[in-house]
Coordinates of C-alpha atoms and ligand atoms in Angstrom, one line a residue:
M84 CA 0.0 0.0 0.0
R85 CA 2.7 2.4 1.1
L86 CA 4.7 1.5 -2.1
R87 CA 1.7 2.3 -4.2
Q88 CA 1.3 5.7 -2.6
S89 CA 5.0 6.4 -3.1
V90 CA 4.8 5.5 -6.8
H91 CA 1.7 7.8 -7.2
F92 CA 3.6 10.6 -5.5
F93 CA 6.5 10.0 -7.8
L94 CA 4.4 10.1 -11.0
L95 CA 2.6 13.2 -9.8
G96 CA 5.8 14.9 -9.1
M97 CA 7.2 14.0 -12.5
F98 CA 4.0 15.4 -14.2
V99 CA 4.2 18.6 -12.3
G100 CA 7.9 19.1 -12.9
L101 CA 7.7 18.3 -16.6
S102 CA 4.7 20.6 -17.1
L103 CA 6.5 23.5 -15.3
S104 CA 9.8 23.1 -17.3
G105 CA 7.7 22.9 -20.5
L106 CA 6.0 26.2 -19.6
I107 CA 9.3 27.8 -18.8
L108 CA 10.8 26.6 -22.1
L109 CA 7.7 27.9 -24.0
S110 CA 8.0 31.3 -22.5
Y111 CA 11.7 31.6 -23.3
T112 CA 11.1 30.7 -26.9
S113 CA 7.9 32.6 -27.5
S114 CA 7.9 35.8 -29.3
W115 CA 6.1 37.4 -26.3
F116 CA 9.1 36.7 -24.2
R117 CA 11.6 37.8 -26.8
N118 CA 9.7 41.2 -27.0
Q119 CA 10.2 41.6 -23.3
Q120 CA 14.0 41.1 -23.7
T121 CA 16.2 44.1 -23.3
D122 CA 19.0 45.1 -25.6
E123 CA 21.3 42.3 -24.8
L124 CA 21.4 41.6 -28.5
G125 CA 23.0 44.9 -29.1
G126 CA 20.0 47.3 -29.0
T127 CA 18.4 46.0 -32.1
D128 CA 15.3 44.6 -30.5
I129 CA 12.3 46.9 -30.4
V130 CA 11.0 46.8 -26.8
S131 CA 8.2 48.4 -24.8
M132 CA 10.3 48.5 -21.6
T133 CA 13.9 49.4 -21.0
P134 CA 16.2 47.3 -18.8
W135 CA 15.7 49.9 -16.1
L136 CA 11.9 49.5 -16.4
A137 CA 11.1 52.8 -18.1
P138 CA 8.2 52.4 -20.6
V139 CA 8.8 52.9 -24.3
V140 CA 5.8 54.5 -25.8
W141 CA 4.5 52.9 -29.1
E142 CA 1.1 53.0 -30.6
G143 CA -0.9 50.1 -28.9
T144 CA 0.9 50.3 -25.6
F145 CA -1.5 52.9 -24.1
D146 CA -5.1 53.9 -23.9
S147 CA -5.3 57.6 -25.0
I148 CA -8.7 58.2 -23.5
L149 CA -7.7 56.8 -20.1
I150 CA -4.4 58.6 -20.1
D151 CA -6.1 61.9 -21.0
S152 CA -8.6 61.6 -18.2
I153 CA -5.8 60.9 -15.7
F154 CA -3.8 64.0 -16.7
K155 CA -6.9 66.2 -17.1
Q156 CA -7.5 66.0 -13.5
Q157 CA -4.2 67.5 -12.7
N158 CA -4.9 70.7 -14.6
I159 CA -1.3 70.8 -15.9
T160 CA 0.5 73.2 -18.3
I161 CA 3.0 72.0 -20.9
A162 CA 5.7 74.6 -21.8
T163 CA 7.2 74.0 -25.2
T164 CA 10.3 75.6 -26.6
V165 CA 10.9 76.2 -30.3
F166 CA 13.7 78.0 -31.9
A167 CA 13.6 79.7 -35.4
L168 CA 16.6 81.8 -36.3
G169 CA 17.7 82.9 -39.7
K170 CA 16.0 81.0 -42.5
Y171 CA 14.4 78.5 -40.2
T172 CA 11.5 80.9 -39.6
R173 CA 10.1 79.3 -42.8
F174 CA 9.4 76.2 -40.9
L175 CA 7.2 77.9 -38.3
K176 CA 3.9 78.0 -40.2
D177 CA 3.7 74.2 -40.8
F178 CA 5.2 73.4 -37.3
L179 CA 2.6 75.6 -35.5
E180 CA -0.4 74.8 -37.6
S181 CA 0.2 71.0 -37.4
A182 CA 1.0 71.3 -33.7
E183 CA -2.4 73.0 -33.1
E184 CA -4.0 70.1 -34.7
H185 CA -2.3 67.3 -32.9
Y186 CA -0.1 68.4 -30.0
F187 CA -1.7 68.2 -26.5
V188 CA -5.1 69.1 -27.8
G189 CA -7.4 69.9 -24.8
F190 CA -4.5 70.6 -22.5
R191 CA -2.9 73.9 -21.5
V192 CA 0.2 74.5 -23.7
H193 CA 2.5 77.5 -23.7
Y194 CA 4.9 77.8 -26.6
Y195 CA 8.0 79.8 -26.1
L196 CA 9.3 80.8 -29.5
F197 CA 12.8 82.1 -29.7
T198 CA 13.7 84.0 -32.9
D199 CA 16.0 86.7 -34.2
Q200 CA 13.1 88.0 -36.4
P201 CA 9.8 88.3 -34.4
E202 CA 8.2 90.1 -37.4
A203 CA 8.6 86.9 -39.4
V204 CA 6.5 84.7 -37.1
P205 CA 3.3 83.8 -38.9
E206 CA -0.1 84.4 -37.5
V207 CA -1.4 81.0 -36.4
K208 CA -4.7 80.6 -34.7
M209 CA -4.1 79.0 -31.3
G210 CA -6.6 76.4 -29.9
E211 CA -8.3 76.8 -26.6
N212 CA -5.8 77.2 -23.7
H213 CA -2.9 77.2 -26.1
H214 CA -0.7 80.3 -26.0
L215 CA 2.4 81.5 -27.9
T216 CA 5.0 83.8 -26.5
V217 CA 7.7 85.2 -28.9
R218 CA 11.1 86.2 -27.6
R219 CA 13.8 87.9 -29.5
V220 CA 17.3 86.4 -29.3
P221 CA 20.5 87.5 -31.1
S222 CA 21.3 86.1 -34.5
L223 CA 24.2 83.7 -34.6
D224 CA 26.6 82.9 -37.5
R225 CA 27.0 79.1 -37.0
W226 CA 24.0 76.7 -37.1
Q227 CA 25.9 74.5 -34.5
D228 CA 25.9 77.5 -32.1
I229 CA 22.2 78.1 -32.5
S230 CA 21.5 74.5 -31.9
M231 CA 23.8 74.1 -28.9
G232 CA 22.8 77.5 -27.5
R233 CA 19.3 76.2 -27.0
M234 CA 20.6 74.5 -23.8
E235 CA 21.5 77.7 -22.2
I236 CA 18.2 79.5 -23.2
I237 CA 16.0 76.7 -22.0
E238 CA 17.9 76.5 -18.7
K239 CA 17.5 80.2 -18.0
L240 CA 13.8 80.1 -19.1
I241 CA 13.0 77.3 -16.6
K242 CA 15.1 78.9 -13.8
N243 CA 13.8 82.4 -14.2
E244 CA 10.2 82.1 -15.5
L245 CA 8.6 78.8 -15.5
A246 CA 8.4 77.8 -11.8
N247 CA 4.8 79.0 -11.4
E248 CA 3.9 78.8 -15.1
A249 CA 4.2 75.2 -16.2
D250 CA 4.5 71.6 -14.9
Y251 CA 6.2 69.9 -17.8
I252 CA 8.4 71.1 -20.7
F253 CA 9.1 69.8 -24.2
C254 CA 11.9 71.2 -26.3
L255 CA 11.4 70.6 -30.0
D256 CA 13.1 71.2 -33.3
V257 CA 11.3 73.6 -35.6
D258 CA 12.1 71.8 -38.9
A259 CA 9.4 69.2 -38.3
K260 CA 5.8 68.7 -38.5
F261 CA 3.0 66.8 -36.6
Y262 CA 1.0 64.2 -38.4
G263 CA -0.7 62.5 -35.5
R264 CA -1.5 62.6 -31.8
W265 CA 1.2 63.7 -29.4
G266 CA -0.5 63.8 -26.0
A267 CA -0.3 63.2 -22.3
E268 CA 1.1 59.6 -22.8
S269 CA 4.4 61.4 -23.5
L270 CA 4.5 62.9 -20.0
D271 CA 6.9 61.8 -17.4
R272 CA 9.7 63.0 -15.1
L273 CA 12.5 62.7 -17.8
V274 CA 11.6 61.9 -21.4
G275 CA 14.0 60.9 -24.2
V276 CA 13.1 60.2 -27.8
I277 CA 14.7 57.3 -29.7
H278 CA 16.4 58.8 -32.8
P279 CA 14.7 57.6 -36.0
W280 CA 17.8 56.7 -37.8
F281 CA 19.3 54.5 -35.1
F282 CA 16.5 52.6 -33.4
D283 CA 17.3 49.4 -35.3
Y284 CA 21.1 49.7 -35.2
P285 CA 23.4 47.8 -32.9
R286 CA 24.8 49.9 -30.1
D287 CA 28.3 50.0 -31.5
Q288 CA 27.0 51.8 -34.6
F289 CA 25.4 54.6 -32.7
S290 CA 27.0 58.0 -33.5
Y291 CA 28.0 58.8 -30.0
E292 CA 31.1 61.0 -29.4
R293 CA 34.1 58.6 -29.4
R294 CA 36.9 61.0 -28.5
P295 CA 37.9 60.8 -24.8
E296 CA 38.9 64.5 -24.9
S297 CA 35.2 65.5 -25.2
Q298 CA 32.9 65.6 -22.2
A299 CA 30.3 63.8 -24.4
F300 CA 32.6 60.8 -24.7
I301 CA 30.9 57.4 -24.5
P302 CA 33.3 54.4 -24.7
A303 CA 32.6 51.4 -27.0
G304 CA 30.3 48.9 -25.5
E305 CA 28.4 51.5 -23.4
G306 CA 25.1 53.1 -24.2
D307 CA 21.5 52.1 -24.1
Y308 CA 19.8 53.9 -27.1
Y309 CA 20.8 56.7 -29.4
Y310 CA 18.5 59.6 -28.5
T311 CA 17.6 62.6 -30.7
A312 CA 18.1 66.2 -29.4
A313 CA 15.2 67.2 -31.7
A314 CA 12.8 66.4 -28.9
F315 CA 13.2 65.9 -25.2
G316 CA 11.3 66.8 -22.2
G317 CA 10.0 66.1 -18.7
S318 CA 9.3 67.9 -15.4
L319 CA 10.7 71.4 -15.0
A320 CA 13.2 70.3 -12.4
D321 CA 14.6 67.4 -14.4
V322 CA 14.9 69.3 -17.7
H323 CA 16.5 72.2 -15.9
H324 CA 19.1 69.7 -14.5
L325 CA 19.6 68.3 -18.0
T326 CA 20.0 71.6 -19.9
K327 CA 22.2 73.0 -17.1
T328 CA 24.5 70.0 -17.2
C329 CA 24.7 69.8 -21.0
W330 CA 25.4 73.6 -21.2
E331 CA 28.2 73.2 -18.7
Q332 CA 29.6 70.2 -20.5
L333 CA 29.5 72.0 -23.9
N334 CA 31.4 74.9 -22.3
I335 CA 34.1 72.7 -20.9
D336 CA 34.5 71.3 -24.5
I337 CA 34.7 74.9 -25.9
A338 CA 37.4 75.7 -23.3
N339 CA 39.3 72.6 -24.5
S340 CA 38.8 73.5 -28.2
I341 CA 36.7 70.5 -29.1
E342 CA 33.2 70.2 -30.4
A343 CA 31.3 67.0 -30.1
I344 CA 30.4 65.2 -33.3
W345 CA 26.6 65.9 -33.0
H346 CA 27.0 68.9 -30.7
E347 CA 24.4 69.1 -28.0
E348 CA 22.9 65.8 -29.2
S349 CA 26.2 64.0 -28.2
H350 CA 26.0 65.7 -24.8
L351 CA 22.4 64.7 -24.4
N352 CA 23.2 61.1 -25.1
K353 CA 26.0 61.2 -22.5
Y354 CA 23.5 62.8 -20.0
F355 CA 20.9 60.1 -20.6
L356 CA 23.5 57.3 -20.3
Y357 CA 24.2 58.3 -16.6
T358 CA 20.8 59.8 -15.8
K359 CA 18.3 57.4 -17.3
P360 CA 15.1 58.8 -18.7
S361 CA 12.0 57.7 -16.8
K362 CA 10.1 57.3 -20.1
L363 CA 11.2 56.8 -23.8
L364 CA 9.2 57.8 -26.8
S365 CA 9.5 55.5 -29.8
P366 CA 10.6 57.0 -33.2
E367 CA 6.9 57.6 -33.9
Y368 CA 7.6 60.8 -31.9
L369 CA 10.3 61.9 -34.3
W370 CA 10.2 60.2 -37.7
R371 CA 11.9 61.3 -40.9
D372 CA 9.8 62.7 -43.9
I373 CA 12.3 61.4 -46.4
S374 CA 11.4 57.8 -45.6
I375 CA 7.8 58.4 -44.6
S376 CA 6.4 55.3 -46.1
A377 CA 8.6 53.0 -43.9
D378 CA 6.5 50.4 -42.3
Q379 CA 8.5 50.2 -39.2
V380 CA 6.1 52.5 -37.3
K381 CA 2.4 52.1 -37.2
I382 CA 1.8 55.8 -36.9
I383 CA 3.9 58.9 -37.5
R384 CA 3.2 61.6 -35.0
F385 CA 6.0 64.1 -35.5
S386 CA 8.4 64.0 -38.3
H387 CA 11.5 65.9 -39.5
V388 CA 10.8 67.6 -42.8
A389 CA 13.3 67.2 -45.6
K390 CA 15.5 70.3 -46.0
N391 CA 18.2 71.7 -48.2
Y392 CA 20.9 72.1 -45.7
A393 CA 23.1 74.4 -47.9
E394 CA 20.1 76.6 -48.5
V395 CA 18.6 77.1 -44.9
R396 CA 21.7 77.1 -42.8
P397 CA 23.9 80.2 -42.2
N398 CA 27.1 78.1 -42.6
F399 CA 27.9 74.7 -43.8
Ligands
UD2_87 C1 17.0 64.5 -35.9 C2 17.9 65.1 -35.0 O1 18.4 64.4 -34.1 N1 18.2 66.4 -35.2 C3 19.3 67.1 -34.5 C4 20.5 67.1 -35.5 O2 20.3 67.8 -36.7 P1 19.3 68.7 -37.5 O3 19.8 68.7 -38.9 O4 17.9 68.4 -37.4 O5 19.6 70.2 -36.9 P2 18.9 71.5 -37.3 O6 19.5 72.1 -38.5 O7 17.4 71.2 -37.4 O8 19.1 72.5 -36.0 C5 18.5 72.2 -34.8 C6 17.5 73.3 -34.5 O9 18.2 74.5 -34.3 C7 17.4 75.7 -34.7 N2 18.1 76.3 -35.9 C8 19.2 75.8 -36.5 C9 19.9 76.4 -37.5 C10 19.4 77.8 -37.8 O10 20.0 78.4 -38.8 N3 18.3 78.3 -37.3 C11 17.7 77.6 -36.3 O11 16.7 78.1 -35.7 C12 16.1 75.1 -35.2 O12 15.2 75.1 -34.1 C13 16.5 73.6 -35.5 O13 15.4 72.8 -35.5 O14 21.7 67.6 -34.8 C14 21.5 68.9 -34.3 C15 22.9 69.2 -33.6 O15 23.9 68.5 -34.2 C16 20.4 68.9 -33.3 O16 20.8 68.1 -32.2 C17 19.1 68.4 -33.9 O17 18.2 68.4 -32.9
MN88 MN1 16.2 69.6 -37.1

């Protein structure tokens, strides 16, 4: 009798054990599990969660109605910086008109537009609770200086003016256009956007600054994602710290007569390597018009327009 009981127990144990190992094996090999894998394969996998558990926002990962209702209760204001100096004022009309169609519709938005030609700012009808403030800034001779100088201006704007005016801030390139919703799903403490050219590249092909002499230096084998400087954001405190740090690092480079390969974008990537963003936006949030038909994204929300560099930039 006791022997039969032991045999029964043994068989039951075998059955449970085999079932469990089968389940584990299945979950390892299933595509669901692979999708949850991090970038151990070199950053090529498209994931909806980073290895430090920050969400990566793609179409299908959120419920826009639910997200809107959560953030609406908080009565938040989103400050948004845009720069248009020299010939880049030509991008303003499309940028602003398309933003008014798709960007934080129904939320309070305050655009801070920095330009050397306030008279060239087009008249664009703002939606309800959307406001535009135009600020004059001096012209600069080099596009790189305009682009990098944004860090200083944003840092000062947050420090001197925004404390009681806004809750979140996004900093966007002007040579871009909205095609789809960009809403409250993008809000978080510190938000980076995955660069549309590099999201499916292995890490060692990212165009990080590779010269140790620059403060933006990232050694081979390090790095999580390659982020664009054309869009980033977060809470005022976090973006203040980011812009302040990047501006300081840019100035150390200037003092050492070195300019990082992709200017403030290189410094931003260095910053995000050691201060991880709490949320990442997929390349849906910054696509590239010149390959607009690519089927790698389900929806294009914001996209860089094609431009003739030699024609629009003050230098080459
Ligand atoms: C897709 C992407 O990651 N874009 C980045 C990239 O190239 P981009 O080629 O997109 O840089 P860009 O020419 O758009 O310059 C960045 C921004 O500076 C402003 N601007 C520039 C020149 C000018 O004459 N007037 C003017 O107003 C404008 O707001 C523009 O959007 O690298 C730049 C620095 O290397 C910035 O980091 C950009 O964000
Ligand atoms: Mn740009």
